[in-house]
């Protein structure tokens, strides 16, 4: 029969049924593992989030004029603030096991502030560092108001009400896949360390559980600790054995285990505090540019929240819970500005991937990891030991975690009609544009040293260049627009886009599973009915 097919026979294989909650998760949000296991899992989350926490200050602080001592203090502050924000998000925000840490989205705007001409008249590098830091703080404080207002007012709830599984696929997929530049390119900076780490973690997590069937989930659940310890020792042996003596400075910086400079520079005990670098300074243009970076982080974090809820085996997130999580993420950016972390805050994508690797989505585990963040941020010398893990080892972990998050986005296709040409167009066009547009902007910037939009006002350049350089932002916006404007009133379209699966979770009240996952503690829901 042309254009169709015969009815399915009774003995033909049936497709896998869609699952609102991801099956085969060992511990969901509200079912914590035993305390010894939970502590080890929390330590793993701490190790994983160290990558972004160390890489961003290591890149930015020297450009600001700071040395190893300032770099160590900024890392301590970023770690301390991440612990606070993770606790706040898991207790009062989305209630998901989401780690709130540093974000690469804010880096281009921060670099624009660093390159501002008004700091060039300062000859003392430390004083220049402090002036730039105070300017970044002021921009972050202003930018935080965007997410705070959108989240706590319920405006973001009204936006996310129109999300469907179809429009979520490009957004969540490119939240993970869009970070490919931090994966194998980072491994290749020291391939003799990065590649063994990548091979080892895949072998331990995916093959060892089937080779040694102990039934206790030791290898798949603690693959990060096993692999990092082995490769870290191997990297140290290469260092002390003189394998990198005489090599190029860039190679030594990536490969050696004694070049971070953090252990000697970090104080034994130090408690970060607000305004530790002085009173923030404010510039209108830089504040607007940072607000755009904050909006891009908001969109990306929406996808990351959805990914975390999936890997925690929770029900689909109600729009009000997403809005509440965004509001508290705005508070996280405000705290980052007050303390001076040189960077804004968003949901850690790598830690979302770790949930998938361990199959443990317990809220308690992430709260324990927040405790490790705060503890090691105060005990600077001890925290600096773990912060000195070579970057290629972290990049190898990213390859796995970002892939998990990206594939988690693809899993929402189970709710959509893949035989619909409308579905194919929206899915294919949004993903293609999400990859193609940022590729043009990033390639142009790499060649010319500035973005395609290049005027005399750096803040205006960032307002245009930063969002169009984000794969997840471009793909998510294109998919959202097309899904809500393209033949949406057709009655059959609602099922094609998978909206009928999510509509019953529009409010978490009345659904016992959603109430269990997302209700605030201490009976606080009655004080926040709108969010």
Coordinates of C-alpha atoms in Angstrom, one line a residue:
X1 CA 0.0 0.0 0.0
X2 CA 1.6 3.3 -1.2
X3 CA 2.5 5.8 1.5
X4 CA 1.7 3.5 4.4
X5 CA 2.2 0.0 5.7
X6 CA 0.2 -3.1 6.7
X7 CA -1.1 -3.5 10.2
X8 CA 1.5 -5.1 12.6
X9 CA 1.1 -8.8 13.1
X10 CA 0.7 -10.2 16.5
X11 CA 4.0 -12.1 16.4
X12 CA 6.0 -9.1 15.1
X13 CA 8.5 -7.5 17.6
X14 CA 6.9 -4.6 19.4
X15 CA 8.8 -1.3 20.0
X16 CA 10.1 -0.5 23.5
X17 CA 7.4 1.3 25.5
X18 CA 8.2 4.9 26.6
X19 CA 9.2 5.3 30.2
X20 CA 8.3 8.5 32.1
X21 CA 11.0 7.6 34.7
X22 CA 14.3 6.2 33.6
X23 CA 14.4 2.5 34.8
X24 CA 17.5 0.6 36.2
X25 CA 18.5 3.5 38.5
X26 CA 19.9 2.0 41.7
X27 CA 19.1 5.0 43.9
X28 CA 16.7 7.8 42.9
X29 CA 16.4 11.3 44.5
X30 CA 14.8 10.2 47.7
X31 CA 16.5 6.8 48.2
X32 CA 20.0 7.4 49.5
X33 CA 22.6 4.6 49.5
X34 CA 24.2 3.5 52.7
X35 CA 26.4 6.1 54.3
X36 CA 29.9 4.7 53.5
X37 CA 28.9 4.3 49.8
X38 CA 27.2 7.7 49.8
X39 CA 30.4 9.4 51.1
X40 CA 32.5 7.8 48.4
X41 CA 30.0 8.7 45.7
X42 CA 30.0 12.3 47.1
X43 CA 33.8 12.4 46.9
X44 CA 33.6 11.3 43.3
X45 CA 31.2 14.2 42.5
X46 CA 33.7 16.5 44.2
X47 CA 36.6 15.2 42.0
X48 CA 34.6 15.6 38.9
X49 CA 33.5 19.2 39.5
X50 CA 37.2 20.2 40.3
X51 CA 37.9 20.2 36.5
X52 CA 35.9 23.4 35.7
X53 CA 36.7 24.9 39.1
X54 CA 40.4 24.7 38.4
X55 CA 40.5 25.3 34.6
X56 CA 38.6 28.6 34.6
X57 CA 40.7 30.4 37.2
X58 CA 43.9 28.9 35.8
X59 CA 43.0 30.5 32.4
X60 CA 41.7 33.9 33.7
X61 CA 43.7 34.8 36.7
X62 CA 47.1 35.2 35.0
X63 CA 45.4 37.4 32.3
X64 CA 44.1 39.6 35.2
X65 CA 47.6 40.0 36.6
X66 CA 47.4 37.5 39.5
X67 CA 50.0 34.9 40.4
X68 CA 49.8 31.5 41.9
X69 CA 48.6 32.8 45.3
X70 CA 45.7 34.7 43.8
X71 CA 44.9 31.7 41.6
X72 CA 44.8 29.4 44.6
X73 CA 42.5 31.9 46.5
X74 CA 40.1 32.2 43.6
X75 CA 39.9 28.4 43.2
X76 CA 39.2 28.2 47.0
X77 CA 36.5 30.8 46.7
X78 CA 34.9 29.2 43.6
X79 CA 34.9 25.8 45.4
X80 CA 33.4 27.3 48.6
X81 CA 30.7 29.1 46.7
X82 CA 29.9 26.0 44.7
X83 CA 29.3 24.0 47.9
X84 CA 27.0 26.7 49.2
X85 CA 25.0 26.9 46.0
X86 CA 24.7 23.2 45.6
X87 CA 23.3 22.9 49.1
X88 CA 20.8 25.7 48.4
X89 CA 19.7 24.3 45.1
X90 CA 19.2 20.8 46.5
X91 CA 17.3 22.0 49.6
X92 CA 15.2 24.9 48.3
X93 CA 15.6 25.1 44.5
X94 CA 14.8 22.4 42.1
X95 CA 15.5 19.8 44.8
X96 CA 17.4 17.8 42.2
X97 CA 20.9 16.2 42.8
X98 CA 22.4 19.0 40.6
X99 CA 25.9 20.4 41.4
X100 CA 26.0 24.2 40.9
X101 CA 29.5 25.2 39.8
X102 CA 31.5 27.4 37.5
X103 CA 30.4 27.9 33.9
X104 CA 32.3 28.3 30.6
X105 CA 29.4 30.5 29.3
X106 CA 30.6 33.5 31.4
X107 CA 34.2 33.2 30.2
X108 CA 34.0 35.3 27.0
X109 CA 32.3 38.2 28.7
X110 CA 34.8 38.0 31.6
X111 CA 37.7 38.2 29.1
X112 CA 36.1 41.3 27.6
X113 CA 36.2 42.9 31.0
X114 CA 39.8 41.9 31.5
X115 CA 40.8 43.5 28.2
X116 CA 39.0 46.8 28.9
X117 CA 41.3 49.7 28.4
X118 CA 40.6 51.4 31.7
X119 CA 42.7 48.8 33.6
X120 CA 45.9 49.4 31.5
X121 CA 47.0 52.3 33.5
X122 CA 47.7 50.2 36.6
X123 CA 51.3 49.1 36.8
X124 CA 51.1 46.9 39.8
X125 CA 49.8 43.5 38.6
X126 CA 48.2 42.6 41.9
X127 CA 46.3 45.9 42.1
X128 CA 45.3 45.4 38.4
X129 CA 44.0 41.9 39.4
X130 CA 41.9 43.3 42.2
X131 CA 40.4 46.1 40.1
X132 CA 39.4 43.7 37.3
X133 CA 38.0 41.3 39.9
X134 CA 35.9 44.1 41.4
X135 CA 34.6 45.0 37.9
X136 CA 33.6 41.3 37.3
X137 CA 31.9 41.2 40.7
X138 CA 29.8 44.2 39.9
X139 CA 28.7 42.7 36.5
X140 CA 27.8 39.4 38.1
X141 CA 25.8 41.1 40.8
X142 CA 23.7 43.0 38.3
X143 CA 23.4 40.0 35.9
X144 CA 22.1 37.8 38.8
X145 CA 18.9 39.9 38.9
X146 CA 17.8 38.5 35.5
X147 CA 17.5 34.9 36.7
X148 CA 16.2 35.9 40.1
X149 CA 13.4 37.9 38.5
X150 CA 12.5 35.4 35.8
X151 CA 12.7 32.5 38.2
X152 CA 10.9 33.7 41.3
X153 CA 8.3 35.7 39.5
X154 CA 7.2 32.6 37.6
X155 CA 7.9 34.2 34.2
X156 CA 10.3 31.3 33.3
X157 CA 7.5 28.9 34.3
X158 CA 5.3 30.5 31.6
X159 CA 8.1 30.0 29.0
X160 CA 8.8 26.3 29.9
X161 CA 5.1 25.4 29.9
X162 CA 5.5 25.3 26.1
X163 CA 8.4 22.9 26.1
X164 CA 7.7 19.5 24.7
X165 CA 9.9 16.3 24.4
X166 CA 10.6 17.3 20.8
X167 CA 11.9 20.8 21.6
X168 CA 13.8 19.4 24.6
X169 CA 15.8 16.9 22.5
X170 CA 18.1 19.5 20.7
X171 CA 18.5 21.5 23.8
X172 CA 19.5 18.7 26.2
X173 CA 21.5 16.9 23.5
X174 CA 23.7 19.8 22.7
X175 CA 24.1 20.8 26.4
X176 CA 26.2 17.6 26.4
X177 CA 27.5 17.1 22.8
X178 CA 28.0 20.8 22.3
X179 CA 30.9 20.7 24.8
X180 CA 33.0 18.4 22.5
X181 CA 35.8 20.9 22.4
X182 CA 36.5 20.2 26.1
X183 CA 36.7 16.4 25.5
X184 CA 39.3 14.8 23.2
X185 CA 41.1 18.1 22.4
X186 CA 41.9 18.3 26.1
X187 CA 43.0 14.6 26.1
X188 CA 45.3 15.3 23.2
X189 CA 47.2 18.0 25.1
X190 CA 49.0 15.1 26.8
X191 CA 47.9 12.0 25.0
X192 CA 50.2 9.6 27.0
X193 CA 48.1 10.5 30.1
X194 CA 44.7 11.4 28.7
X195 CA 44.3 8.4 26.4
X196 CA 45.1 5.8 29.1
X197 CA 42.6 7.6 31.4
X198 CA 39.9 7.4 28.7
X199 CA 40.5 3.8 27.9
X200 CA 40.7 2.8 31.6
X201 CA 37.5 4.5 32.7
X202 CA 35.6 2.9 29.8
X203 CA 37.0 -0.5 30.6
X204 CA 36.4 -0.3 34.3
X205 CA 32.9 1.1 34.1
X206 CA 31.5 -0.8 31.1
X207 CA 33.5 -4.1 30.8
X208 CA 34.7 -4.9 34.4
X209 CA 31.2 -5.4 35.8
X210 CA 30.5 -8.1 33.2
X211 CA 33.9 -9.7 33.6
X212 CA 33.9 -9.8 37.5
X213 CA 30.2 -10.4 38.4
X214 CA 30.4 -9.6 42.1
X215 CA 26.8 -8.2 42.2
X216 CA 27.9 -5.2 44.3
X217 CA 28.3 -2.5 41.6
X218 CA 31.9 -1.7 42.7
X219 CA 33.6 -1.1 39.4
X220 CA 30.8 0.8 37.5
X221 CA 29.9 2.9 40.6
X222 CA 33.4 3.9 41.6
X223 CA 35.2 3.8 38.2
X224 CA 36.2 7.5 38.5
X225 CA 38.1 6.9 41.7
X226 CA 39.8 3.7 40.4
X227 CA 40.9 5.2 37.1
X228 CA 42.0 8.6 38.3
X229 CA 44.1 7.1 41.1
X230 CA 45.9 4.7 38.7
X231 CA 46.5 7.2 35.9
X232 CA 47.5 10.0 38.4
X233 CA 50.2 7.7 39.9
X234 CA 51.3 6.8 36.4
X235 CA 51.5 10.5 35.5
X236 CA 53.6 11.2 38.6
X237 CA 56.0 8.4 37.8
X238 CA 56.5 9.9 34.3
X239 CA 57.1 13.3 35.9
X240 CA 59.7 12.1 38.5
X241 CA 61.3 9.8 35.9
X242 CA 62.2 12.8 33.8
X243 CA 60.0 12.0 30.8
X244 CA 59.2 15.7 30.3
X245 CA 62.6 17.2 31.1
X246 CA 63.4 19.6 28.2
X247 CA 60.0 19.5 26.7
X248 CA 58.1 22.6 25.6
X249 CA 56.6 24.6 28.4
X250 CA 53.0 23.9 27.2
X251 CA 53.7 20.2 27.3
X252 CA 55.1 20.4 30.8
X253 CA 52.1 22.4 32.0
X254 CA 49.7 19.8 30.7
X255 CA 51.5 16.7 31.5
X256 CA 53.6 17.2 34.7
X257 CA 52.0 16.7 38.1
X258 CA 54.1 19.3 39.8
X259 CA 53.4 22.4 37.6
X260 CA 50.1 23.6 38.9
X261 CA 51.7 25.7 41.6
X262 CA 48.7 25.4 43.8
X263 CA 50.0 23.4 46.7
X264 CA 52.8 25.8 47.6
X265 CA 50.6 28.9 47.0
X266 CA 47.5 27.8 48.9
X267 CA 47.2 28.7 52.6
X268 CA 46.7 26.0 55.1
X269 CA 43.4 27.4 56.4
X270 CA 41.4 30.2 54.8
X271 CA 37.6 31.0 54.9
X272 CA 36.5 32.9 51.8
X273 CA 34.2 35.9 52.6
X274 CA 32.1 38.4 50.7
X275 CA 33.9 41.5 49.2
X276 CA 37.3 39.9 50.0
X277 CA 38.8 41.8 47.0
X278 CA 37.2 45.1 47.9
X279 CA 34.0 46.9 47.0
X280 CA 32.6 45.9 43.5
X281 CA 32.6 48.5 40.7
X282 CA 29.9 48.8 38.2
X283 CA 29.9 49.5 34.4
X284 CA 26.5 49.6 32.6
X285 CA 27.8 48.1 29.3
X286 CA 29.6 45.2 31.0
X287 CA 26.6 44.6 33.2
X288 CA 24.3 44.3 30.1
X289 CA 26.8 41.9 28.4
X290 CA 27.0 39.8 31.6
X291 CA 23.2 39.7 31.7
X292 CA 23.2 38.2 28.2
X293 CA 25.7 35.6 29.4
X294 CA 23.4 34.9 32.3
X295 CA 20.5 34.4 30.0
X296 CA 22.5 31.9 27.9
X297 CA 23.4 30.1 31.1
X298 CA 19.8 30.0 32.0
X299 CA 18.8 28.3 28.8
X300 CA 21.7 25.8 29.0
X301 CA 20.9 25.1 32.7
X302 CA 17.2 24.4 31.8
X303 CA 18.5 21.6 29.6
X304 CA 20.9 20.4 32.3
X305 CA 18.1 20.4 34.9
X306 CA 16.0 18.2 32.6
X307 CA 18.9 15.9 32.1
X308 CA 19.5 15.6 35.9
X309 CA 15.9 14.9 36.5
X310 CA 16.0 12.1 33.9
X311 CA 19.1 10.4 35.3
X312 CA 17.8 10.8 38.9
X313 CA 14.8 8.7 37.7
X314 CA 12.4 11.6 38.6
X315 CA 9.2 12.4 36.9
X316 CA 9.3 15.1 34.2
X317 CA 10.0 18.5 35.8
X318 CA 6.9 20.7 36.2
X319 CA 7.4 24.2 34.8
X320 CA 7.1 25.7 38.3
X321 CA 10.0 23.6 39.6
X322 CA 12.2 24.6 36.7
X323 CA 11.3 28.3 37.4
X324 CA 12.1 27.8 41.1
X325 CA 15.5 26.2 40.2
X326 CA 16.3 29.1 37.9
X327 CA 15.5 31.6 40.7
X328 CA 17.9 29.9 43.0
X329 CA 20.5 29.7 40.3
X330 CA 20.2 33.5 40.1
X331 CA 20.9 33.6 43.8
X332 CA 24.0 31.4 43.1
X333 CA 25.3 34.0 40.6
X334 CA 24.6 36.8 43.1
X335 CA 26.7 34.9 45.7
X336 CA 29.4 34.4 43.1
X337 CA 29.5 38.1 42.6
X338 CA 29.6 38.9 46.3
X339 CA 32.5 36.5 47.0
X340 CA 34.4 37.2 43.8
X341 CA 34.8 33.9 42.0
X342 CA 35.8 35.4 38.6
X343 CA 32.9 33.4 37.1
X344 CA 29.2 32.9 37.2
X345 CA 27.4 29.7 38.3
X346 CA 25.2 27.2 36.4
X347 CA 24.4 23.5 36.6
X348 CA 27.5 21.3 36.2
X349 CA 27.0 19.2 33.1
X350 CA 29.8 16.8 34.0
X351 CA 28.2 16.0 37.3
X352 CA 24.9 15.3 35.5
X353 CA 26.9 12.8 33.4
X354 CA 28.3 11.2 36.5
X355 CA 24.8 10.5 37.7
X356 CA 24.3 8.4 34.6
X357 CA 27.7 6.6 35.0
X358 CA 27.0 5.5 38.6
X359 CA 23.2 5.1 38.2
X360 CA 22.9 6.9 41.5
X361 CA 20.6 10.0 41.5
X362 CA 20.4 10.4 45.3
X363 CA 20.0 14.0 46.6
X364 CA 22.0 13.0 49.7
X365 CA 25.1 12.1 47.6
X366 CA 25.3 15.5 46.0
X367 CA 24.7 17.2 49.4
X368 CA 27.7 15.2 50.7
X369 CA 29.8 16.4 47.7
X370 CA 28.8 20.0 48.7
X371 CA 30.2 19.2 52.1
X372 CA 33.5 18.1 50.5
X373 CA 33.6 21.3 48.5
X374 CA 33.3 23.5 51.5
X375 CA 35.7 21.4 53.6
X376 CA 38.5 21.4 51.1
X377 CA 38.0 25.0 50.2
X378 CA 38.7 26.0 53.8
X379 CA 41.6 23.5 54.2
X380 CA 43.5 25.0 51.3
X381 CA 46.6 22.8 51.2
X382 CA 44.6 19.6 51.2
X383 CA 42.2 20.8 48.6
X384 CA 45.1 21.9 46.4
X385 CA 46.4 18.3 46.3
X386 CA 43.3 17.2 44.4
X387 CA 43.1 20.4 42.4
X388 CA 46.5 19.5 40.9
X389 CA 45.2 16.6 38.9
X390 CA 46.5 17.1 35.3
X391 CA 43.9 18.6 33.0
X392 CA 44.1 15.7 30.4
X393 CA 42.8 13.3 33.0
X394 CA 39.8 15.5 33.6
X395 CA 39.2 15.9 29.9
X396 CA 39.1 12.1 29.5
X397 CA 36.3 12.0 32.1
X398 CA 34.5 14.8 30.2
X399 CA 34.4 12.6 27.1
X400 CA 32.2 10.1 29.0
X401 CA 30.1 12.5 31.0
X402 CA 29.2 14.9 28.2
X403 CA 28.3 11.9 26.0
X404 CA 25.9 10.6 28.7
X405 CA 24.2 14.0 28.9
X406 CA 23.9 14.3 25.1
X407 CA 22.5 10.8 24.8
X408 CA 20.1 11.6 27.6
X409 CA 18.6 14.3 25.4
X410 CA 18.2 11.8 22.6
X411 CA 16.2 9.5 24.9
X412 CA 13.3 12.0 24.8
X413 CA 12.7 11.0 21.2
X414 CA 10.8 7.9 22.6
X415 CA 7.9 10.2 23.3
X416 CA 7.8 11.7 19.8
X417 CA 6.5 10.4 16.5
X418 CA 9.7 9.8 14.4
X419 CA 7.6 8.9 11.3
X420 CA 6.4 12.5 11.2
X421 CA 8.1 14.8 8.6
X422 CA 7.4 17.8 11.0
X423 CA 9.3 16.0 13.7
X424 CA 12.2 15.2 11.3
X425 CA 12.4 18.8 10.1
X426 CA 12.4 20.4 13.6
X427 CA 14.8 17.9 15.0
X428 CA 17.3 17.9 12.1
X429 CA 17.2 21.7 11.4
X430 CA 17.6 22.8 15.0
X431 CA 20.5 20.4 15.7
X432 CA 22.2 21.3 12.4
X433 CA 21.9 25.0 13.1
X434 CA 22.9 24.5 16.7
X435 CA 26.2 23.0 15.4
X436 CA 26.7 25.2 12.3
X437 CA 26.1 28.7 13.7
X438 CA 28.4 28.4 16.7
X439 CA 31.0 26.7 14.5
X440 CA 31.1 29.8 12.3
X441 CA 31.3 32.2 15.3
X442 CA 34.0 30.2 17.1
X443 CA 36.0 29.7 13.9
X444 CA 35.8 33.4 13.0
X445 CA 36.9 34.3 16.6
X446 CA 39.8 31.9 16.5
X447 CA 41.2 33.3 13.2
X448 CA 40.6 37.0 13.8
X449 CA 40.8 37.3 17.6
X450 CA 37.3 38.8 17.7
X451 CA 33.8 37.7 16.8
X452 CA 31.8 38.4 13.6
X453 CA 30.1 41.3 15.4
X454 CA 33.0 43.7 16.0
X455 CA 32.2 47.2 16.9
X456 CA 33.8 49.7 19.2
X457 CA 31.6 48.7 22.1
X458 CA 32.9 45.4 23.6
X459 CA 29.7 44.9 25.6
X460 CA 27.5 45.1 22.5
X461 CA 29.8 42.6 20.7
X462 CA 29.3 40.1 23.6
X463 CA 25.6 40.6 23.6
X464 CA 25.5 39.2 20.1
X465 CA 28.5 36.9 19.9
X466 CA 28.1 35.0 23.2
X467 CA 24.6 33.6 22.6
X468 CA 25.3 32.7 19.0
X469 CA 28.5 30.8 20.1
X470 CA 26.5 28.4 22.3
X471 CA 25.4 25.2 20.6
X472 CA 22.7 24.4 23.2
X473 CA 21.3 28.0 23.1
X474 CA 21.0 28.2 19.3
X475 CA 19.6 24.6 19.0
X476 CA 17.2 25.1 21.9
X477 CA 15.8 28.4 20.7
X478 CA 15.4 27.2 17.1
X479 CA 13.6 24.0 18.2
X480 CA 11.4 25.9 20.7
X481 CA 10.3 28.5 18.1
X482 CA 9.6 25.9 15.4
X483 CA 7.8 23.5 17.7
X484 CA 5.4 26.2 18.9
X485 CA 4.7 27.9 15.6
X486 CA 4.8 25.2 12.9
X487 CA 1.2 23.8 12.5
X488 CA 0.8 23.6 16.2
X489 CA -3.0 23.8 16.2
X490 CA -3.4 20.6 14.2
X491 CA -4.9 18.0 16.7
X492 CA -2.5 15.2 15.6
X493 CA 0.6 17.4 16.2
X494 CA 0.2 17.3 20.0
X495 CA 0.9 13.6 20.0
X496 CA 3.7 13.8 17.4
X497 CA 5.6 16.3 19.6
X498 CA 5.1 14.1 22.7
X499 CA 3.2 16.9 24.6
X500 CA 0.5 14.5 25.9
X501 CA 3.1 12.7 28.0
X502 CA 4.2 15.8 29.8
X503 CA 0.9 17.7 30.3
X504 CA -0.1 15.5 33.3
X505 CA 3.1 16.7 35.1
X506 CA 2.4 20.4 34.5
X507 CA 1.8 20.7 38.2
X508 CA 3.5 18.5 40.8
X509 CA 0.6 18.8 43.2
X510 CA -1.8 15.9 43.0
X511 CA 0.9 13.5 41.7
X512 CA 2.4 11.5 44.6
X513 CA 5.7 10.8 42.8
X514 CA 6.3 14.4 41.8
X515 CA 5.3 15.7 45.3
X516 CA 7.8 13.3 46.8
X517 CA 10.6 14.5 44.5
X518 CA 10.1 18.2 44.3
X519 CA 8.3 19.4 47.4
X520 CA 10.2 21.9 49.6
X521 CA 11.2 20.8 53.1
X522 CA 9.8 22.2 56.3
X523 CA 6.4 22.6 54.7
X524 CA 7.6 25.7 52.7
X525 CA 5.4 25.0 49.7
X526 CA 2.5 27.0 51.1
X527 CA 4.7 30.1 51.2
X528 CA 5.8 29.8 47.6
X529 CA 2.6 28.7 45.7
X530 CA 3.6 30.3 42.4
X531 CA 7.1 28.8 42.1

